[in-house]
Amino acid sequence: MSDELITRAARDIVKAKKVVALTGAGMSVESDIAPFRGKGGIWEKYDPVEYAYIDTLRTNPAKTWILLSEMQREILKAQPNPGHLSLAELERLGFLSSIITQNVDGLHHEAGSKNIIEFHGNHRQAYCMECRKPIKSEEISLETLPPHCDCGGVLRPDVVFFGEAIPHEALTQSDQETRSCDVMLVVGTSAEVQPAASLPGVARSSGATIIEINIEPTSFTGYTSTYFIKGKSGEVLPKITDIIKNQSANLTS
Ligand code: NAD
Ligand code: ZN
């Protein structure tokens, strides 16, 4: 991890008028939630595009729930890590406008962040595919898959499956945030899942500085990203936040 780039990031954040974070599954790896891609990713066991495809949920919900039940167990026992807490602190201190997250684990909420756009929904909430009655995921028994509602319908988490559209409100809000920021922090995302993966390019074209934080380079690195900080989000973000807290007056000079 480069100390020079950490200080540069702190300075860029302090000098910016509006900072937005785009976060992906890498952000929650240090909370013990497996990402899709990369080492230890769900992809090593299942192909999420096949298991979490909307047609698979409709025609073979038991198959989709094999993946969903694993994710649900991990998500319900996870706690926010120092990366989530740092973003919440940056917002409290007035240095972060919003978080656009692809994550469905709700950990930004748990960490205390307020202005969160959940691009792919939230796995802590579910509803019946027949009667639409909502239910909290923690109340769903995973003993027999797929889980059912009292009415006999199959339950599904309130997340966006492959093949489904992103909710309109999340799209318009994230587009506004992306076009109006002058710094975008791109944290722990593999830049593979569209349309979220197009947001850093839109921000860059609108003049924003793109600071990418990841344990390995992605297709943004060296192209869309202005600079790349190699490291774990749970280590890099607290370092940046500490510098901002302790030296914000010096950073603006
Ligand atoms: P991804 O799984 O495709 O990629 C994860 C990225 O995080 C990789 O680039 C990897 O190098 C990086 N990474 C791993 N550990 C890291 C760490 N400690 N610090 C920083 N970076 C780290 O993730 P994606 O791009 O978000 O796309 C996957 C989709 O799957 C998302 O849209 C999301 O809806 C869903 N998903 C969500 C969760 C969750 O909610 N936590 C988990 C898995 C998948
Ligand atoms: Zn029902």
PDB file of C-alpha atoms and ligand atoms in Angstrom:
ATOM      1  CA  MET A   1       0.000   0.000   0.000  1.00  0.00           C
ATOM      2  CA  SER A   2       1.502   3.338  -1.031  1.00  0.00           C
ATOM      3  CA  ASP A   3       1.570   6.019   1.703  1.00  0.00           C
ATOM      4  CA  GLU A   4       1.992   8.644  -0.996  1.00  0.00           C
ATOM      5  CA  LEU A   5      -1.248   7.590  -2.726  1.00  0.00           C
ATOM      6  CA  ILE A   6      -3.098   7.366   0.616  1.00  0.00           C
ATOM      7  CA  THR A   7      -2.136  11.003   1.329  1.00  0.00           C
ATOM      8  CA  ARG A   8      -3.052  12.002  -2.226  1.00  0.00           C
ATOM      9  CA  ALA A   9      -6.497  10.421  -1.764  1.00  0.00           C
ATOM     10  CA  ALA A  10      -6.999  12.230   1.563  1.00  0.00           C
ATOM     11  CA  ARG A  11      -6.050  15.536  -0.094  1.00  0.00           C
ATOM     12  CA  ASP A  12      -8.334  14.960  -3.107  1.00  0.00           C
ATOM     13  CA  ILE A  13     -11.266  14.142  -0.792  1.00  0.00           C
ATOM     14  CA  VAL A  14     -10.744  17.197   1.406  1.00  0.00           C
ATOM     15  CA  LYS A  15     -10.414  19.543  -1.585  1.00  0.00           C
ATOM     16  CA  ALA A  16     -13.430  18.129  -3.453  1.00  0.00           C
ATOM     17  CA  LYS A  17     -16.858  19.765  -3.413  1.00  0.00           C
ATOM     18  CA  LYS A  18     -18.636  16.427  -3.692  1.00  0.00           C
ATOM     19  CA  VAL A  19     -17.328  12.904  -3.074  1.00  0.00           C
ATOM     20  CA  VAL A  20     -19.293   9.755  -3.918  1.00  0.00           C
ATOM     21  CA  ALA A  21     -18.307   6.140  -3.214  1.00  0.00           C
ATOM     22  CA  LEU A  22     -19.180   3.191  -5.470  1.00  0.00           C
ATOM     23  CA  THR A  23     -18.751  -0.044  -3.525  1.00  0.00           C
ATOM     24  CA  GLY A  24     -18.782  -3.716  -4.492  1.00  0.00           C
ATOM     25  CA  ALA A  25     -18.502  -7.140  -2.919  1.00  0.00           C
ATOM     26  CA  GLY A  26     -14.778  -6.655  -2.057  1.00  0.00           C
ATOM     27  CA  MET A  27     -15.876  -4.103   0.555  1.00  0.00           C
ATOM     28  CA  SER A  28     -17.504  -6.894   2.619  1.00  0.00           C
ATOM     29  CA  VAL A  29     -14.867  -9.631   2.195  1.00  0.00           C
ATOM     30  CA  GLU A  30     -13.300  -8.558   5.514  1.00  0.00           C
ATOM     31  CA  SER A  31     -16.756  -9.078   7.069  1.00  0.00           C
ATOM     32  CA  ASP A  32     -16.517 -12.718   5.883  1.00  0.00           C
ATOM     33  CA  ILE A  33     -18.983 -12.405   3.000  1.00  0.00           C
ATOM     34  CA  ALA A  34     -17.623 -14.127  -0.103  1.00  0.00           C
ATOM     35  CA  PRO A  35     -17.442 -12.036  -3.296  1.00  0.00           C
ATOM     36  CA  PHE A  36     -18.574 -13.447  -6.652  1.00  0.00           C
ATOM     37  CA  ARG A  37     -15.219 -13.230  -8.413  1.00  0.00           C
ATOM     38  CA  GLY A  38     -11.620 -13.536  -7.249  1.00  0.00           C
ATOM     39  CA  LYS A  39     -10.027 -15.758  -4.622  1.00  0.00           C
ATOM     40  CA  GLY A  40     -12.557 -17.512  -2.367  1.00  0.00           C
ATOM     41  CA  GLY A  41     -15.367 -16.185  -4.577  1.00  0.00           C
ATOM     42  CA  ILE A  42     -18.724 -17.924  -4.943  1.00  0.00           C
ATOM     43  CA  TRP A  43     -17.816 -18.443  -8.606  1.00  0.00           C
ATOM     44  CA  GLU A  44     -15.383 -21.186  -7.531  1.00  0.00           C
ATOM     45  CA  LYS A  45     -18.461 -23.262  -6.517  1.00  0.00           C
ATOM     46  CA  TYR A  46     -21.405 -21.996  -8.582  1.00  0.00           C
ATOM     47  CA  ASP A  47     -21.879 -19.793 -11.596  1.00  0.00           C
ATOM     48  CA  PRO A  48     -23.970 -16.947 -10.132  1.00  0.00           C
ATOM     49  CA  VAL A  49     -25.173 -15.892 -13.581  1.00  0.00           C
ATOM     50  CA  GLU A  50     -26.852 -19.312 -13.876  1.00  0.00           C
ATOM     51  CA  TYR A  51     -27.997 -19.738 -10.244  1.00  0.00           C
ATOM     52  CA  ALA A  52     -29.055 -16.107  -9.675  1.00  0.00           C
ATOM     53  CA  TYR A  53     -30.715 -15.701 -13.077  1.00  0.00           C
ATOM     54  CA  ILE A  54     -34.340 -14.603 -12.859  1.00  0.00           C
ATOM     55  CA  ASP A  55     -35.548 -17.454 -15.127  1.00  0.00           C
ATOM     56  CA  THR A  56     -33.842 -20.018 -12.865  1.00  0.00           C
ATOM     57  CA  LEU A  57     -35.639 -18.512  -9.844  1.00  0.00           C
ATOM     58  CA  ARG A  58     -38.974 -18.854 -11.694  1.00  0.00           C
ATOM     59  CA  THR A  59     -38.467 -22.348 -13.107  1.00  0.00           C
ATOM     60  CA  ASN A  60     -36.214 -23.986 -10.496  1.00  0.00           C
ATOM     61  CA  PRO A  61     -36.340 -21.922  -7.265  1.00  0.00           C
ATOM     62  CA  ALA A  62     -34.719 -24.715  -5.217  1.00  0.00           C
ATOM     63  CA  LYS A  63     -31.558 -24.354  -7.333  1.00  0.00           C
ATOM     64  CA  THR A  64     -31.440 -20.565  -6.904  1.00  0.00           C
ATOM     65  CA  TRP A  65     -32.017 -20.952  -3.160  1.00  0.00           C
ATOM     66  CA  ILE A  66     -28.862 -23.101  -2.847  1.00  0.00           C
ATOM     67  CA  LEU A  67     -26.889 -19.926  -3.615  1.00  0.00           C
ATOM     68  CA  LEU A  68     -29.323 -17.592  -1.805  1.00  0.00           C
ATOM     69  CA  SER A  69     -29.301 -19.636   1.408  1.00  0.00           C
ATOM     70  CA  GLU A  70     -25.481 -19.521   1.560  1.00  0.00           C
ATOM     71  CA  MET A  71     -25.501 -15.777   0.993  1.00  0.00           C
ATOM     72  CA  GLN A  72     -28.298 -15.288   3.539  1.00  0.00           C
ATOM     73  CA  ARG A  73     -26.448 -17.213   6.278  1.00  0.00           C
ATOM     74  CA  GLU A  74     -23.257 -15.197   5.680  1.00  0.00           C
ATOM     75  CA  ILE A  75     -25.066 -11.854   5.502  1.00  0.00           C
ATOM     76  CA  LEU A  76     -27.150 -12.338   8.653  1.00  0.00           C
ATOM     77  CA  LYS A  77     -24.129 -13.065  10.821  1.00  0.00           C
ATOM     78  CA  ALA A  78     -21.836 -10.406   9.295  1.00  0.00           C
ATOM     79  CA  GLN A  79     -20.735  -7.210  11.041  1.00  0.00           C
ATOM     80  CA  PRO A  80     -19.486  -4.003   9.367  1.00  0.00           C
ATOM     81  CA  ASN A  81     -15.682  -3.888   9.044  1.00  0.00           C
ATOM     82  CA  PRO A  82     -13.356  -0.853   9.451  1.00  0.00           C
ATOM     83  CA  GLY A  83     -13.899   0.011   5.752  1.00  0.00           C
ATOM     84  CA  HIS A  84     -17.686   0.397   6.219  1.00  0.00           C
ATOM     85  CA  LEU A  85     -17.136   2.337   9.461  1.00  0.00           C
ATOM     86  CA  SER A  86     -14.670   4.707   7.763  1.00  0.00           C
ATOM     87  CA  LEU A  87     -17.144   5.589   4.995  1.00  0.00           C
ATOM     88  CA  ALA A  88     -19.823   6.245   7.649  1.00  0.00           C
ATOM     89  CA  GLU A  89     -17.372   8.499   9.496  1.00  0.00           C
ATOM     90  CA  LEU A  90     -16.439  10.406   6.333  1.00  0.00           C
ATOM     91  CA  GLU A  91     -20.144  11.091   5.733  1.00  0.00           C
ATOM     92  CA  ARG A  92     -20.631  12.255   9.366  1.00  0.00           C
ATOM     93  CA  LEU A  93     -17.645  14.599   9.024  1.00  0.00           C
ATOM     94  CA  GLY A  94     -19.129  16.071   5.828  1.00  0.00           C
ATOM     95  CA  PHE A  95     -16.579  14.618   3.392  1.00  0.00           C
ATOM     96  CA  LEU A  96     -18.781  12.002   1.675  1.00  0.00           C
ATOM     97  CA  SER A  97     -22.054  12.805  -0.071  1.00  0.00           C
ATOM     98  CA  SER A  98     -23.387   9.314  -0.801  1.00  0.00           C
ATOM     99  CA  ILE A  99     -22.608   5.648  -1.309  1.00  0.00           C
ATOM    100  CA  ILE A 100     -23.794   3.810  -4.397  1.00  0.00           C
ATOM    101  CA  THR A 101     -23.474   0.164  -3.451  1.00  0.00           C
ATOM    102  CA  GLN A 102     -23.839  -2.993  -5.486  1.00  0.00           C
ATOM    103  CA  ASN A 103     -23.843  -4.954  -2.240  1.00  0.00           C
ATOM    104  CA  VAL A 104     -27.009  -6.522  -0.913  1.00  0.00           C
ATOM    105  CA  ASP A 105     -25.720  -7.149   2.626  1.00  0.00           C
ATOM    106  CA  GLY A 106     -26.999  -3.942   4.292  1.00  0.00           C
ATOM    107  CA  LEU A 107     -23.630  -3.426   6.027  1.00  0.00           C
ATOM    108  CA  HIS A 108     -23.355   0.263   5.065  1.00  0.00           C
ATOM    109  CA  HIS A 109     -26.634   0.824   6.972  1.00  0.00           C
ATOM    110  CA  GLU A 110     -25.353  -1.217   9.912  1.00  0.00           C
ATOM    111  CA  ALA A 111     -22.177   0.914   9.955  1.00  0.00           C
ATOM    112  CA  GLY A 112     -24.236   4.114  10.260  1.00  0.00           C
ATOM    113  CA  SER A 113     -24.064   5.527   6.717  1.00  0.00           C
ATOM    114  CA  LYS A 114     -27.232   7.453   5.835  1.00  0.00           C
ATOM    115  CA  ASN A 115     -27.247   8.392   2.158  1.00  0.00           C
ATOM    116  CA  ILE A 116     -27.049   4.962   0.496  1.00  0.00           C
ATOM    117  CA  ILE A 117     -28.275   3.999  -2.952  1.00  0.00           C
ATOM    118  CA  GLU A 118     -28.721   0.228  -3.034  1.00  0.00           C
ATOM    119  CA  PHE A 119     -28.321  -0.562  -6.685  1.00  0.00           C
ATOM    120  CA  HIS A 120     -29.106  -4.260  -6.348  1.00  0.00           C
ATOM    121  CA  GLY A 121     -31.537  -4.210  -3.413  1.00  0.00           C
ATOM    122  CA  ASN A 122     -31.124  -5.688   0.071  1.00  0.00           C
ATOM    123  CA  HIS A 123     -30.941  -9.344   1.012  1.00  0.00           C
ATOM    124  CA  ARG A 124     -32.177  -8.672   4.561  1.00  0.00           C
ATOM    125  CA  GLN A 125     -35.679  -8.159   3.153  1.00  0.00           C
ATOM    126  CA  ALA A 126     -37.713 -10.731   1.189  1.00  0.00           C
ATOM    127  CA  TYR A 127     -41.222 -11.087  -0.200  1.00  0.00           C
ATOM    128  CA  CYS A 128     -43.609 -13.704  -1.565  1.00  0.00           C
ATOM    129  CA  MET A 129     -43.590 -14.093  -5.345  1.00  0.00           C
ATOM    130  CA  GLU A 130     -47.382 -14.829  -5.261  1.00  0.00           C
ATOM    131  CA  CYS A 131     -49.040 -12.477  -2.728  1.00  0.00           C
ATOM    132  CA  ARG A 132     -46.097  -9.984  -2.415  1.00  0.00           C
ATOM    133  CA  LYS A 133     -46.272 -10.052   1.405  1.00  0.00           C
ATOM    134  CA  PRO A 134     -42.939  -8.778   2.792  1.00  0.00           C
ATOM    135  CA  ILE A 135     -40.933 -10.804   5.321  1.00  0.00           C
ATOM    136  CA  LYS A 136     -37.589 -10.201   7.031  1.00  0.00           C
ATOM    137  CA  SER A 137     -34.913 -12.661   5.872  1.00  0.00           C
ATOM    138  CA  GLU A 138     -34.044 -13.495   9.494  1.00  0.00           C
ATOM    139  CA  GLU A 139     -37.581 -14.921   9.853  1.00  0.00           C
ATOM    140  CA  ILE A 140     -37.173 -17.295   6.896  1.00  0.00           C
ATOM    141  CA  SER A 141     -36.359 -20.922   7.728  1.00  0.00           C
ATOM    142  CA  LEU A 142     -33.766 -22.434   5.398  1.00  0.00           C
ATOM    143  CA  GLU A 143     -34.475 -26.023   6.437  1.00  0.00           C
ATOM    144  CA  THR A 144     -36.339 -26.882   3.231  1.00  0.00           C
ATOM    145  CA  LEU A 145     -35.538 -25.091  -0.003  1.00  0.00           C
ATOM    146  CA  PRO A 146     -37.080 -23.113  -1.528  1.00  0.00           C
ATOM    147  CA  PRO A 147     -38.740 -21.426   1.477  1.00  0.00           C
ATOM    148  CA  HIS A 148     -42.463 -20.739   1.151  1.00  0.00           C
ATOM    149  CA  CYS A 149     -44.930 -18.072   2.293  1.00  0.00           C
ATOM    150  CA  ASP A 150     -48.060 -19.007   4.318  1.00  0.00           C
ATOM    151  CA  CYS A 151     -50.029 -18.704   1.048  1.00  0.00           C
ATOM    152  CA  GLY A 152     -47.873 -21.413  -0.598  1.00  0.00           C
ATOM    153  CA  GLY A 153     -45.947 -19.006  -2.860  1.00  0.00           C
ATOM    154  CA  VAL A 154     -42.145 -19.099  -3.102  1.00  0.00           C
ATOM    155  CA  LEU A 155     -40.204 -16.422  -1.206  1.00  0.00           C
ATOM    156  CA  ARG A 156     -37.449 -14.368  -2.814  1.00  0.00           C
ATOM    157  CA  PRO A 157     -35.051 -11.798  -1.386  1.00  0.00           C
ATOM    158  CA  ASP A 158     -35.636  -8.179  -2.369  1.00  0.00           C
ATOM    159  CA  VAL A 159     -32.559  -8.123  -4.619  1.00  0.00           C
ATOM    160  CA  VAL A 160     -32.020  -7.625  -8.335  1.00  0.00           C
ATOM    161  CA  PHE A 161     -31.373 -10.933 -10.100  1.00  0.00           C
ATOM    162  CA  PHE A 162     -29.361 -11.288 -13.292  1.00  0.00           C
ATOM    163  CA  GLY A 163     -31.822 -10.570 -16.115  1.00  0.00           C
ATOM    164  CA  GLU A 164     -33.847  -8.075 -14.028  1.00  0.00           C
ATOM    165  CA  ALA A 165     -33.862  -4.290 -14.327  1.00  0.00           C
ATOM    166  CA  ILE A 166     -32.254  -1.989 -11.749  1.00  0.00           C
ATOM    167  CA  PRO A 167     -34.998  -0.083  -9.839  1.00  0.00           C
ATOM    168  CA  HIS A 168     -35.707   3.189 -11.650  1.00  0.00           C
ATOM    169  CA  GLU A 169     -35.140   5.382  -8.584  1.00  0.00           C
ATOM    170  CA  ALA A 170     -31.711   3.842  -7.879  1.00  0.00           C
ATOM    171  CA  LEU A 171     -30.721   4.412 -11.506  1.00  0.00           C
ATOM    172  CA  THR A 172     -31.753   8.069 -11.634  1.00  0.00           C
ATOM    173  CA  GLN A 173     -30.272   8.889  -8.199  1.00  0.00           C
ATOM    174  CA  SER A 174     -26.957   7.202  -8.951  1.00  0.00           C
ATOM    175  CA  ASP A 175     -26.785   8.912 -12.336  1.00  0.00           C
ATOM    176  CA  GLN A 176     -27.251  12.307 -10.646  1.00  0.00           C
ATOM    177  CA  GLU A 177     -24.643  11.545  -7.980  1.00  0.00           C
ATOM    178  CA  THR A 178     -22.202  10.251 -10.596  1.00  0.00           C
ATOM    179  CA  ARG A 179     -22.506  13.302 -12.870  1.00  0.00           C
ATOM    180  CA  SER A 180     -22.267  15.830 -10.043  1.00  0.00           C
ATOM    181  CA  CYS A 181     -19.311  14.472  -8.034  1.00  0.00           C
ATOM    182  CA  ASP A 182     -15.734  15.629  -8.459  1.00  0.00           C
ATOM    183  CA  VAL A 183     -14.207  12.602  -6.700  1.00  0.00           C
ATOM    184  CA  MET A 184     -15.465   9.026  -6.956  1.00  0.00           C
ATOM    185  CA  LEU A 185     -14.045   6.336  -4.672  1.00  0.00           C
ATOM    186  CA  VAL A 186     -14.389   2.977  -6.438  1.00  0.00           C
ATOM    187  CA  VAL A 187     -13.965   0.289  -3.788  1.00  0.00           C
ATOM    188  CA  GLY A 188     -13.816  -3.514  -4.113  1.00  0.00           C
ATOM    189  CA  THR A 189     -15.661  -3.925  -7.381  1.00  0.00           C
ATOM    190  CA  SER A 190     -14.515  -6.091 -10.262  1.00  0.00           C
ATOM    191  CA  ALA A 191     -15.978  -3.744 -12.897  1.00  0.00           C
ATOM    192  CA  GLU A 192     -17.806  -6.659 -14.530  1.00  0.00           C
ATOM    193  CA  VAL A 193     -21.471  -6.192 -13.592  1.00  0.00           C
ATOM    194  CA  GLN A 194     -23.344  -3.617 -15.706  1.00  0.00           C
ATOM    195  CA  PRO A 195     -24.775  -1.012 -15.453  1.00  0.00           C
ATOM    196  CA  ALA A 196     -22.939  -0.240 -12.174  1.00  0.00           C
ATOM    197  CA  ALA A 197     -19.609  -0.819 -13.912  1.00  0.00           C
ATOM    198  CA  SER A 198     -20.272   2.089 -16.290  1.00  0.00           C
ATOM    199  CA  LEU A 199     -20.622   4.701 -13.506  1.00  0.00           C
ATOM    200  CA  PRO A 200     -16.880   5.435 -12.983  1.00  0.00           C
ATOM    201  CA  GLY A 201     -16.510   6.103 -16.740  1.00  0.00           C
ATOM    202  CA  VAL A 202     -19.454   8.523 -16.649  1.00  0.00           C
ATOM    203  CA  ALA A 203     -17.969  10.307 -13.595  1.00  0.00           C
ATOM    204  CA  ARG A 204     -14.550  10.541 -15.241  1.00  0.00           C
ATOM    205  CA  SER A 205     -16.045  11.997 -18.448  1.00  0.00           C
ATOM    206  CA  SER A 206     -17.803  14.585 -16.274  1.00  0.00           C
ATOM    207  CA  GLY A 207     -14.401  15.631 -14.895  1.00  0.00           C
ATOM    208  CA  ALA A 208     -14.201  13.622 -11.650  1.00  0.00           C
ATOM    209  CA  THR A 209     -11.049  12.111 -10.175  1.00  0.00           C
ATOM    210  CA  ILE A 210     -11.496   8.335  -9.845  1.00  0.00           C
ATOM    211  CA  ILE A 211      -9.689   6.772  -6.875  1.00  0.00           C
ATOM    212  CA  GLU A 212      -9.774   2.988  -7.124  1.00  0.00           C
ATOM    213  CA  ILE A 213      -9.149   0.763  -4.088  1.00  0.00           C
ATOM    214  CA  ASN A 214      -8.839  -2.974  -4.664  1.00  0.00           C
ATOM    215  CA  ILE A 215      -6.553  -5.872  -3.780  1.00  0.00           C
ATOM    216  CA  GLU A 216      -5.914  -6.434  -7.485  1.00  0.00           C
ATOM    217  CA  PRO A 217      -6.143  -4.376 -10.690  1.00  0.00           C
ATOM    218  CA  THR A 218      -9.410  -4.420 -12.653  1.00  0.00           C
ATOM    219  CA  SER A 219     -10.382  -3.281 -16.129  1.00  0.00           C
ATOM    220  CA  PHE A 220     -10.785   0.259 -14.651  1.00  0.00           C
ATOM    221  CA  THR A 221      -7.144   0.310 -13.550  1.00  0.00           C
ATOM    222  CA  GLY A 222      -4.928   2.455 -15.748  1.00  0.00           C
ATOM    223  CA  TYR A 223      -7.896   3.556 -17.897  1.00  0.00           C
ATOM    224  CA  THR A 224     -10.945   4.854 -16.073  1.00  0.00           C
ATOM    225  CA  SER A 225      -9.201   5.183 -12.696  1.00  0.00           C
ATOM    226  CA  THR A 226      -7.100   8.294 -12.162  1.00  0.00           C
ATOM    227  CA  TYR A 227      -5.000   6.247  -9.707  1.00  0.00           C
ATOM    228  CA  PHE A 228      -5.124   2.832  -8.095  1.00  0.00           C
ATOM    229  CA  ILE A 229      -4.449   2.078  -4.417  1.00  0.00           C
ATOM    230  CA  LYS A 230      -3.622  -1.594  -3.992  1.00  0.00           C
ATOM    231  CA  GLY A 231      -4.843  -2.914  -0.657  1.00  0.00           C
ATOM    232  CA  LYS A 232      -7.768  -4.149   1.413  1.00  0.00           C
ATOM    233  CA  SER A 233     -10.621  -1.684   1.782  1.00  0.00           C
ATOM    234  CA  GLY A 234     -10.719  -2.395   5.533  1.00  0.00           C
ATOM    235  CA  GLU A 235      -7.126  -1.153   5.791  1.00  0.00           C
ATOM    236  CA  VAL A 236      -6.908   1.577   3.127  1.00  0.00           C
ATOM    237  CA  LEU A 237     -10.119   3.472   4.028  1.00  0.00           C
ATOM    238  CA  PRO A 238      -9.293   3.822   7.761  1.00  0.00           C
ATOM    239  CA  LYS A 239      -5.834   5.176   6.830  1.00  0.00           C
ATOM    240  CA  ILE A 240      -7.320   7.782   4.493  1.00  0.00           C
ATOM    241  CA  THR A 241      -9.936   8.715   7.119  1.00  0.00           C
ATOM    242  CA  ASP A 242      -7.304   9.075   9.863  1.00  0.00           C
ATOM    243  CA  ILE A 243      -5.259  11.464   7.730  1.00  0.00           C
ATOM    244  CA  ILE A 244      -8.374  13.503   6.943  1.00  0.00           C
ATOM    245  CA  LYS A 245      -9.347  13.681  10.634  1.00  0.00           C
ATOM    246  CA  ASN A 246      -5.893  14.641  11.863  1.00  0.00           C
ATOM    247  CA  GLN A 247      -4.614  16.878   9.088  1.00  0.00           C
ATOM    248  CA  SER A 248      -7.563  18.267   7.121  1.00  0.00           C
ATOM    249  CA  ALA A 249      -6.357  21.891   7.611  1.00  0.00           C
ATOM    250  CA  ASN A 250      -2.894  21.076   6.131  1.00  0.00           C
ATOM    251  CA  LEU A 251      -4.371  19.111   3.228  1.00  0.00           C
ATOM    252  CA  THR A 252      -6.207  22.070   1.699  1.00  0.00           C
ATOM    253  CA  SER A 253      -3.037  24.154   1.361  1.00  0.00           C
TER     254      SER A 253
HETATM  255  P1  NAD B   1     -17.145  -9.110  -7.498  1.00  0.00           P
HETATM  256  O1  NAD B   1     -17.399 -10.271  -6.599  1.00  0.00           O
HETATM  257  O2  NAD B   1     -17.359  -9.291  -8.956  1.00  0.00           O
HETATM  258  O3  NAD B   1     -15.638  -8.580  -7.298  1.00  0.00           O
HETATM  259  C1  NAD B   1     -15.098  -8.381  -6.013  1.00  0.00           C
HETATM  260  C2  NAD B   1     -13.930  -7.431  -6.149  1.00  0.00           C
HETATM  261  O4  NAD B   1     -13.465  -7.109  -4.842  1.00  0.00           O
HETATM  262  C3  NAD B   1     -12.726  -8.012  -6.920  1.00  0.00           C
HETATM  263  O5  NAD B   1     -12.259  -7.047  -7.842  1.00  0.00           O
HETATM  264  C4  NAD B   1     -11.688  -8.280  -5.813  1.00  0.00           C
HETATM  265  O6  NAD B   1     -10.360  -8.116  -6.272  1.00  0.00           O
HETATM  266  C5  NAD B   1     -12.040  -7.203  -4.801  1.00  0.00           C
HETATM  267  N1  NAD B   1     -11.673  -7.484  -3.414  1.00  0.00           N
HETATM  268  C6  NAD B   1     -11.692  -8.669  -2.752  1.00  0.00           C
HETATM  269  N2  NAD B   1     -11.338  -8.496  -1.462  1.00  0.00           N
HETATM  270  C7  NAD B   1     -11.121  -7.160  -1.299  1.00  0.00           C
HETATM  271  C8  NAD B   1     -10.765  -6.354  -0.174  1.00  0.00           C
HETATM  272  N3  NAD B   1     -10.563  -6.880   1.046  1.00  0.00           N
HETATM  273  N4  NAD B   1     -10.637  -5.016  -0.372  1.00  0.00           N
HETATM  274  C9  NAD B   1     -10.847  -4.457  -1.595  1.00  0.00           C
HETATM  275  N5  NAD B   1     -11.192  -5.180  -2.694  1.00  0.00           N
HETATM  276  C10 NAD B   1     -11.334  -6.515  -2.539  1.00  0.00           C
HETATM  277  O7  NAD B   1     -17.998  -7.912  -6.920  1.00  0.00           O
HETATM  278  P2  NAD B   1     -18.893  -6.831  -7.614  1.00  0.00           P
HETATM  279  O8  NAD B   1     -18.092  -6.084  -8.624  1.00  0.00           O
HETATM  280  O9  NAD B   1     -19.519  -6.073  -6.506  1.00  0.00           O
HETATM  281  O10 NAD B   1     -20.026  -7.616  -8.421  1.00  0.00           O
HETATM  282  C11 NAD B   1     -20.706  -8.719  -7.839  1.00  0.00           C
HETATM  283  C12 NAD B   1     -22.225  -8.578  -7.737  1.00  0.00           C
HETATM  284  O11 NAD B   1     -22.652  -9.597  -6.850  1.00  0.00           O
HETATM  285  C13 NAD B   1     -22.662  -7.305  -7.091  1.00  0.00           C
HETATM  286  O12 NAD B   1     -23.389  -6.631  -8.007  1.00  0.00           O
HETATM  287  C14 NAD B   1     -23.530  -7.702  -5.866  1.00  0.00           C
HETATM  288  O13 NAD B   1     -24.892  -7.441  -6.114  1.00  0.00           O
HETATM  289  C15 NAD B   1     -23.393  -9.186  -5.750  1.00  0.00           C
HETATM  290  N6  NAD B   1     -22.713  -9.638  -4.519  1.00  0.00           N
HETATM  291  C16 NAD B   1     -22.902  -8.943  -3.357  1.00  0.00           C
HETATM  292  C17 NAD B   1     -22.268  -9.359  -2.200  1.00  0.00           C
HETATM  293  C18 NAD B   1     -22.513  -8.565  -0.931  1.00  0.00           C
HETATM  294  O14 NAD B   1     -23.571  -7.948  -0.801  1.00  0.00           O
HETATM  295  N7  NAD B   1     -21.543  -8.508  -0.014  1.00  0.00           N
HETATM  296  C19 NAD B   1     -21.423 -10.475  -2.212  1.00  0.00           C
HETATM  297  C20 NAD B   1     -21.257 -11.168  -3.443  1.00  0.00           C
HETATM  298  C21 NAD B   1     -21.913 -10.726  -4.585  1.00  0.00           C
HETATM  299 ZN    ZN B   2     -47.668 -15.321  -0.176  1.00  0.00          ZN
END
